[in-house]
Amino acid sequence: MIDIDKNYQLIKEEILKSQTKEDVIIIGVSKYVSDETVKKAIELGINNFGENRVDNYLRRKKLFPNVVWHLIGTLQTRKVKDVINEVDYFHALDRLKLAEKINKRADRIINCFLQVNVSEEKTKHGIKIEEVNEFLGTIKNYSKLKIVGLMTMAPNTDDENIIKNYFKKLKELQLNIKLKKLSYAPCEYLSMGMSNDYNIALRTGTTHIRIGTSLLGNDINNN
Ligand SMILES: *Cc1c(COP(=O)(O)O)cnc(C)c1O
């Protein structure tokens, strides 16, 4: 039996130990666990959750409407209409076509993180670092989009220094955008750090960590 409370306390201790100046939001990524486990986590005080697939996202949000829900996975353009108005935060805005579609289908302002492919691995989604400013310029008239932050996935490596360097680069970019005080892109947040690398992310100034296995465990095998 996984001890979610113990994991939760440990992650909170790591946040304190990292001496980060940021208020860090812990997102419990629930894609590997049952409804029962989500319920237990909510009872323990976890109040931000993430799902990466549209069908699971919608089901869980309906089941547990009193917590904050983050859609963290790649979104196919044709599924935008099914989910976008149910999204509290969307972490994977990674292309112009998707931005256009969200702007068209949204009934209200949607909080989005731009997904940035810092390591430029072919297998990863996201906008390249040097293309971010141009992207922001293009979407600035999309009135339904609010770019609240940047998101990234760490590269596939065990080398902590490489991961740290990528995280630092994204922090720098986030601060640069934030300083511009753009109304459509306040960019106050940074979504980086998962089970295996959240400690590095905490030490490089992340504001949101997305943790599945190390917080909630893995009690279903549908993914
Ligand atoms: C699954 C997933 C996570 C969490 O993964 P763990 O390694 O289990 O913490 C975080 N972010 C995204 C985008 C994911 O798909």
mmCIF file of C-alpha atoms and ligand atoms in Angstrom:
data_model
loop_
_atom_site.group_PDB
_atom_site.id
_atom_site.type_symbol
_atom_site.label_atom_id
_atom_site.label_comp_id
_atom_site.label_asym_id
_atom_site.label_seq_id
_atom_site.Cartn_x
_atom_site.Cartn_y
_atom_site.Cartn_z
ATOM 1 C CA MET A 1 0.000 0.000 0.000
ATOM 2 C CA ILE A 2 1.404 3.353 -0.998
ATOM 3 C CA ASP A 3 1.478 5.950 1.756
ATOM 4 C CA ILE A 4 0.318 9.105 0.007
ATOM 5 C CA ASP A 5 0.449 11.200 3.148
ATOM 6 C CA LYS A 6 4.083 10.270 3.724
ATOM 7 C CA ASN A 7 4.940 11.098 0.099
ATOM 8 C CA TYR A 8 3.081 14.396 0.356
ATOM 9 C CA GLN A 9 4.887 15.423 3.548
ATOM 10 C CA LEU A 10 8.219 14.462 1.994
ATOM 11 C CA ILE A 11 7.605 16.597 -1.099
ATOM 12 C CA LYS A 12 6.579 19.526 1.109
ATOM 13 C CA GLU A 13 9.802 19.090 3.108
ATOM 14 C CA GLU A 14 11.811 19.097 -0.120
ATOM 15 C CA ILE A 15 10.141 22.365 -1.080
ATOM 16 C CA LEU A 16 11.201 23.892 2.256
ATOM 17 C CA LYS A 17 14.719 22.474 1.974
ATOM 18 C CA SER A 18 15.171 23.853 -1.525
ATOM 19 C CA GLN A 19 14.771 27.364 -0.065
ATOM 20 C CA THR A 20 12.925 28.392 -3.178
ATOM 21 C CA LYS A 21 11.391 31.854 -3.094
ATOM 22 C CA GLU A 22 8.421 30.643 -5.105
ATOM 23 C CA ASP A 23 5.085 29.435 -3.787
ATOM 24 C CA VAL A 24 5.114 25.961 -5.242
ATOM 25 C CA ILE A 25 1.938 24.206 -6.314
ATOM 26 C CA ILE A 26 2.029 20.436 -6.160
ATOM 27 C CA ILE A 27 -0.043 18.882 -8.946
ATOM 28 C CA GLY A 28 -0.922 15.265 -8.234
ATOM 29 C CA VAL A 29 -0.842 13.537 -11.604
ATOM 30 C CA SER A 30 -3.583 10.961 -11.300
ATOM 31 C CA LYS A 31 -3.264 9.092 -14.613
ATOM 32 C CA TYR A 32 -1.796 5.969 -12.971
ATOM 33 C CA VAL A 33 -4.267 5.696 -10.084
ATOM 34 C CA SER A 34 -7.863 4.764 -9.302
ATOM 35 C CA ASP A 35 -10.745 7.066 -8.330
ATOM 36 C CA GLU A 36 -10.422 5.702 -4.801
ATOM 37 C CA THR A 37 -6.826 6.917 -4.606
ATOM 38 C CA VAL A 38 -7.760 10.377 -5.903
ATOM 39 C CA LYS A 39 -10.450 10.568 -3.234
ATOM 40 C CA LYS A 40 -7.941 9.654 -0.549
ATOM 41 C CA ALA A 41 -5.462 12.250 -1.821
ATOM 42 C CA ILE A 42 -8.141 14.957 -1.682
ATOM 43 C CA GLU A 43 -8.930 13.984 1.907
ATOM 44 C CA LEU A 44 -5.232 14.448 2.711
ATOM 45 C CA GLY A 45 -5.371 18.022 1.425
ATOM 46 C CA ILE A 46 -4.034 17.697 -2.105
ATOM 47 C CA ASN A 47 -6.122 20.104 -4.173
ATOM 48 C CA ASN A 48 -4.470 20.313 -7.601
ATOM 49 C CA PHE A 49 -4.618 17.360 -9.981
ATOM 50 C CA GLY A 50 -3.475 16.671 -13.509
ATOM 51 C CA GLU A 51 -4.633 14.294 -16.227
ATOM 52 C CA ASN A 52 -3.071 13.920 -19.675
ATOM 53 C CA ARG A 53 -5.945 12.392 -21.640
ATOM 54 C CA VAL A 54 -9.115 14.224 -22.526
ATOM 55 C CA ASP A 55 -11.564 11.424 -21.653
ATOM 56 C CA ASN A 56 -9.980 10.788 -18.261
ATOM 57 C CA TYR A 57 -9.701 14.496 -17.580
ATOM 58 C CA LEU A 58 -13.403 15.087 -18.185
ATOM 59 C CA ARG A 59 -14.496 12.082 -16.150
ATOM 60 C CA ARG A 60 -12.331 12.939 -13.170
ATOM 61 C CA LYS A 61 -13.215 16.611 -13.180
ATOM 62 C CA LYS A 62 -16.887 15.709 -13.048
ATOM 63 C CA LEU A 63 -16.280 13.217 -10.262
ATOM 64 C CA PHE A 64 -14.168 15.619 -8.183
ATOM 65 C CA PRO A 65 -15.338 19.128 -9.075
ATOM 66 C CA ASN A 66 -14.037 20.883 -5.966
ATOM 67 C CA VAL A 67 -10.327 20.701 -6.723
ATOM 68 C CA VAL A 68 -8.295 22.444 -9.413
ATOM 69 C CA TRP A 69 -7.774 20.444 -12.621
ATOM 70 C CA HIS A 70 -4.805 20.744 -14.971
ATOM 71 C CA LEU A 71 -4.852 19.244 -18.454
ATOM 72 C CA ILE A 72 -1.176 18.386 -18.868
ATOM 73 C CA GLY A 73 -0.950 16.332 -22.028
ATOM 74 C CA THR A 74 -0.722 17.030 -25.717
ATOM 75 C CA LEU A 75 -4.126 18.050 -27.066
ATOM 76 C CA GLN A 76 -5.298 17.082 -30.524
ATOM 77 C CA THR A 77 -6.878 20.001 -32.350
ATOM 78 C CA ARG A 78 -10.090 18.081 -33.024
ATOM 79 C CA LYS A 79 -10.617 17.466 -29.283
ATOM 80 C CA VAL A 80 -10.372 21.112 -28.262
ATOM 81 C CA LYS A 81 -14.118 21.658 -28.374
ATOM 82 C CA ASP A 82 -14.793 18.724 -26.027
ATOM 83 C CA VAL A 83 -12.585 19.865 -23.219
ATOM 84 C CA ILE A 84 -11.362 23.424 -23.395
ATOM 85 C CA ASN A 85 -14.184 25.029 -21.434
ATOM 86 C CA GLU A 86 -13.667 22.513 -18.637
ATOM 87 C CA VAL A 87 -9.990 23.327 -18.232
ATOM 88 C CA ASP A 88 -8.710 25.212 -15.192
ATOM 89 C CA TYR A 89 -5.126 25.200 -16.509
ATOM 90 C CA PHE A 90 -3.813 23.829 -19.791
ATOM 91 C CA HIS A 91 -0.107 22.956 -19.740
ATOM 92 C CA ALA A 92 0.575 21.910 -23.311
ATOM 93 C CA LEU A 93 0.029 24.782 -25.732
ATOM 94 C CA ASP A 94 2.656 23.751 -28.256
ATOM 95 C CA ARG A 95 1.620 25.027 -31.694
ATOM 96 C CA LEU A 96 -0.151 27.845 -33.467
ATOM 97 C CA LYS A 97 -2.961 25.735 -34.900
ATOM 98 C CA LEU A 98 -3.912 24.700 -31.399
ATOM 99 C CA ALA A 99 -3.866 28.299 -30.160
ATOM 100 C CA GLU A 100 -6.181 29.297 -33.012
ATOM 101 C CA LYS A 101 -8.578 26.487 -32.255
ATOM 102 C CA ILE A 102 -8.673 27.214 -28.525
ATOM 103 C CA ASN A 103 -9.340 30.882 -29.238
ATOM 104 C CA LYS A 104 -12.212 29.915 -31.494
ATOM 105 C CA ARG A 105 -13.830 27.387 -29.177
ATOM 106 C CA ALA A 106 -13.361 28.988 -25.773
ATOM 107 C CA ASP A 107 -16.313 30.651 -24.035
ATOM 108 C CA ARG A 108 -14.025 32.408 -21.582
ATOM 109 C CA ILE A 109 -10.358 33.169 -21.013
ATOM 110 C CA ILE A 110 -8.276 29.988 -20.815
ATOM 111 C CA ASN A 111 -5.167 29.826 -18.621
ATOM 112 C CA CYS A 112 -2.418 28.268 -20.713
ATOM 113 C CA PHE A 113 1.198 27.290 -20.223
ATOM 114 C CA LEU A 114 3.314 27.393 -23.378
ATOM 115 C CA GLN A 115 5.084 24.073 -23.734
ATOM 116 C CA VAL A 116 8.713 24.657 -24.620
ATOM 117 C CA ASN A 117 10.989 21.996 -26.055
ATOM 118 C CA VAL A 118 14.151 23.233 -24.369
ATOM 119 C CA SER A 119 16.273 20.205 -25.237
ATOM 120 C CA GLU A 120 14.983 20.182 -28.840
ATOM 121 C CA GLU A 121 14.611 16.404 -28.807
ATOM 122 C CA LYS A 122 12.661 15.235 -31.864
ATOM 123 C CA THR A 123 10.384 13.075 -29.725
ATOM 124 C CA LYS A 124 9.264 15.993 -27.576
ATOM 125 C CA HIS A 125 6.461 18.439 -28.212
ATOM 126 C CA GLY A 126 6.847 22.145 -27.804
ATOM 127 C CA ILE A 127 8.073 25.400 -29.181
ATOM 128 C CA LYS A 128 11.804 26.032 -29.368
ATOM 129 C CA ILE A 129 13.194 28.581 -26.920
ATOM 130 C CA GLU A 130 14.182 31.010 -29.644
ATOM 131 C CA GLU A 131 10.709 30.867 -31.177
ATOM 132 C CA VAL A 132 8.776 31.698 -28.029
ATOM 133 C CA ASN A 133 8.784 35.483 -28.402
ATOM 134 C CA GLU A 134 7.608 35.288 -31.988
ATOM 135 C CA PHE A 135 4.857 32.882 -30.933
ATOM 136 C CA LEU A 136 3.714 35.297 -28.226
ATOM 137 C CA GLY A 137 3.626 38.118 -30.768
ATOM 138 C CA THR A 138 1.410 36.066 -33.062
ATOM 139 C CA ILE A 139 -1.141 35.099 -30.425
ATOM 140 C CA LYS A 140 -1.392 38.441 -28.706
ATOM 141 C CA ASN A 141 -4.683 39.210 -30.419
ATOM 142 C CA TYR A 142 -6.189 35.872 -29.483
ATOM 143 C CA SER A 143 -8.381 37.311 -26.782
ATOM 144 C CA LYS A 144 -9.354 33.999 -25.167
ATOM 145 C CA LEU A 145 -5.788 32.920 -24.399
ATOM 146 C CA LYS A 146 -3.884 33.945 -21.318
ATOM 147 C CA ILE A 147 -0.327 32.699 -21.143
ATOM 148 C CA VAL A 148 0.148 32.196 -17.413
ATOM 149 C CA GLY A 149 3.480 30.416 -17.686
ATOM 150 C CA LEU A 150 5.910 28.113 -19.452
ATOM 151 C CA MET A 151 6.053 24.329 -19.206
ATOM 152 C CA THR A 152 8.697 21.806 -20.122
ATOM 153 C CA MET A 153 9.594 18.135 -19.826
ATOM 154 C CA ALA A 154 13.154 17.273 -18.823
ATOM 155 C CA PRO A 155 15.361 15.609 -21.447
ATOM 156 C CA ASN A 156 15.886 11.858 -21.356
ATOM 157 C CA THR A 157 19.101 11.714 -19.383
ATOM 158 C CA ASP A 158 20.336 10.771 -15.920
ATOM 159 C CA ASP A 159 22.792 13.643 -15.960
ATOM 160 C CA GLU A 160 21.458 16.099 -13.384
ATOM 161 C CA ASN A 161 23.620 18.918 -14.712
ATOM 162 C CA ILE A 162 22.106 18.700 -18.151
ATOM 163 C CA ILE A 163 18.599 18.762 -16.685
ATOM 164 C CA LYS A 164 19.537 21.660 -14.422
ATOM 165 C CA ASN A 165 20.888 23.682 -17.336
ATOM 166 C CA TYR A 166 17.702 23.230 -19.342
ATOM 167 C CA PHE A 167 15.544 24.142 -16.351
ATOM 168 C CA LYS A 168 17.651 27.250 -15.723
ATOM 169 C CA LYS A 169 17.281 28.353 -19.340
ATOM 170 C CA LEU A 170 13.525 28.112 -19.109
ATOM 171 C CA LYS A 171 13.470 30.008 -15.798
ATOM 172 C CA GLU A 172 15.432 32.801 -17.430
ATOM 173 C CA LEU A 173 13.028 32.975 -20.350
ATOM 174 C CA GLN A 174 10.006 32.962 -18.026
ATOM 175 C CA LEU A 175 11.417 35.864 -15.995
ATOM 176 C CA ASN A 176 12.186 37.826 -19.158
ATOM 177 C CA ILE A 177 8.627 37.501 -20.385
ATOM 178 C CA LYS A 178 7.206 38.265 -16.941
ATOM 179 C CA LEU A 179 9.222 41.507 -16.810
ATOM 180 C CA LYS A 180 7.506 42.738 -19.964
ATOM 181 C CA LYS A 181 4.187 42.782 -18.080
ATOM 182 C CA LEU A 182 2.164 41.771 -21.122
ATOM 183 C CA SER A 183 -1.536 41.666 -20.285
ATOM 184 C CA TYR A 184 -2.091 38.580 -22.445
ATOM 185 C CA ALA A 185 1.020 36.818 -21.132
ATOM 186 C CA PRO A 186 1.737 37.592 -17.473
ATOM 187 C CA CYS A 187 3.870 34.450 -17.442
ATOM 188 C CA GLU A 188 4.202 34.255 -13.683
ATOM 189 C CA TYR A 189 4.453 30.493 -13.552
ATOM 190 C CA LEU A 190 6.781 27.703 -14.515
ATOM 191 C CA SER A 191 5.587 24.101 -14.782
ATOM 192 C CA MET A 192 8.550 21.777 -14.627
ATOM 193 C CA GLY A 193 9.645 18.849 -12.482
ATOM 194 C CA MET A 194 8.163 15.355 -12.288
ATOM 195 C CA SER A 195 8.770 12.366 -9.981
ATOM 196 C CA ASN A 196 12.410 11.928 -10.942
ATOM 197 C CA ASP A 197 13.518 15.518 -11.324
ATOM 198 C CA TYR A 198 11.311 17.731 -9.178
ATOM 199 C CA ASN A 199 14.170 18.413 -6.770
ATOM 200 C CA ILE A 200 16.223 19.936 -9.565
ATOM 201 C CA ALA A 201 13.201 21.963 -10.683
ATOM 202 C CA LEU A 202 12.667 23.296 -7.143
ATOM 203 C CA ARG A 203 16.249 24.510 -7.051
ATOM 204 C CA THR A 204 15.852 26.306 -10.361
ATOM 205 C CA GLY A 205 12.751 28.267 -9.420
ATOM 206 C CA THR A 206 9.769 26.267 -10.638
ATOM 207 C CA THR A 207 6.292 27.213 -9.400
ATOM 208 C CA HIS A 208 4.367 24.054 -10.359
ATOM 209 C CA ILE A 209 5.598 20.477 -10.031
ATOM 210 C CA ARG A 210 3.664 17.673 -11.728
ATOM 211 C CA ILE A 211 4.064 14.499 -9.709
ATOM 212 C CA GLY A 212 2.509 11.146 -10.442
ATOM 213 C CA THR A 213 4.312 8.049 -9.205
ATOM 214 C CA SER A 214 6.291 9.620 -6.347
ATOM 215 C CA LEU A 215 3.159 11.106 -4.815
ATOM 216 C CA LEU A 216 0.150 8.947 -5.654
ATOM 217 C CA GLY A 217 1.845 5.725 -6.780
ATOM 218 C CA ASN A 218 0.609 3.495 -9.528
ATOM 219 C CA ASP A 219 -2.396 1.269 -8.826
ATOM 220 C CA ILE A 220 -3.932 0.749 -12.239
ATOM 221 C CA ASN A 221 -2.288 -0.369 -15.444
ATOM 222 C CA ASN A 222 -4.186 1.452 -18.128
ATOM 223 C CA ASN A 223 -1.376 3.662 -19.322
HETATM 224 C C1 LIG B 1 2.685 11.464 -16.478
HETATM 225 C C2 LIG B 1 3.091 12.870 -16.485
HETATM 226 C C3 LIG B 1 3.674 13.461 -15.338
HETATM 227 C C4 LIG B 1 3.969 12.723 -14.059
HETATM 228 O O1 LIG B 1 4.834 11.658 -14.230
HETATM 229 P P1 LIG B 1 5.622 10.967 -13.022
HETATM 230 O O2 LIG B 1 6.958 10.674 -13.588
HETATM 231 O O3 LIG B 1 4.853 9.761 -12.644
HETATM 232 O O4 LIG B 1 5.710 11.952 -11.908
HETATM 233 C C5 LIG B 1 3.993 14.810 -15.427
HETATM 234 N N1 LIG B 1 3.775 15.539 -16.543
HETATM 235 C C6 LIG B 1 3.234 15.003 -17.660
HETATM 236 C C7 LIG B 1 3.035 15.870 -18.858
HETATM 237 C C8 LIG B 1 2.880 13.659 -17.663
HETATM 238 O O5 LIG B 1 2.332 13.134 -18.780
#
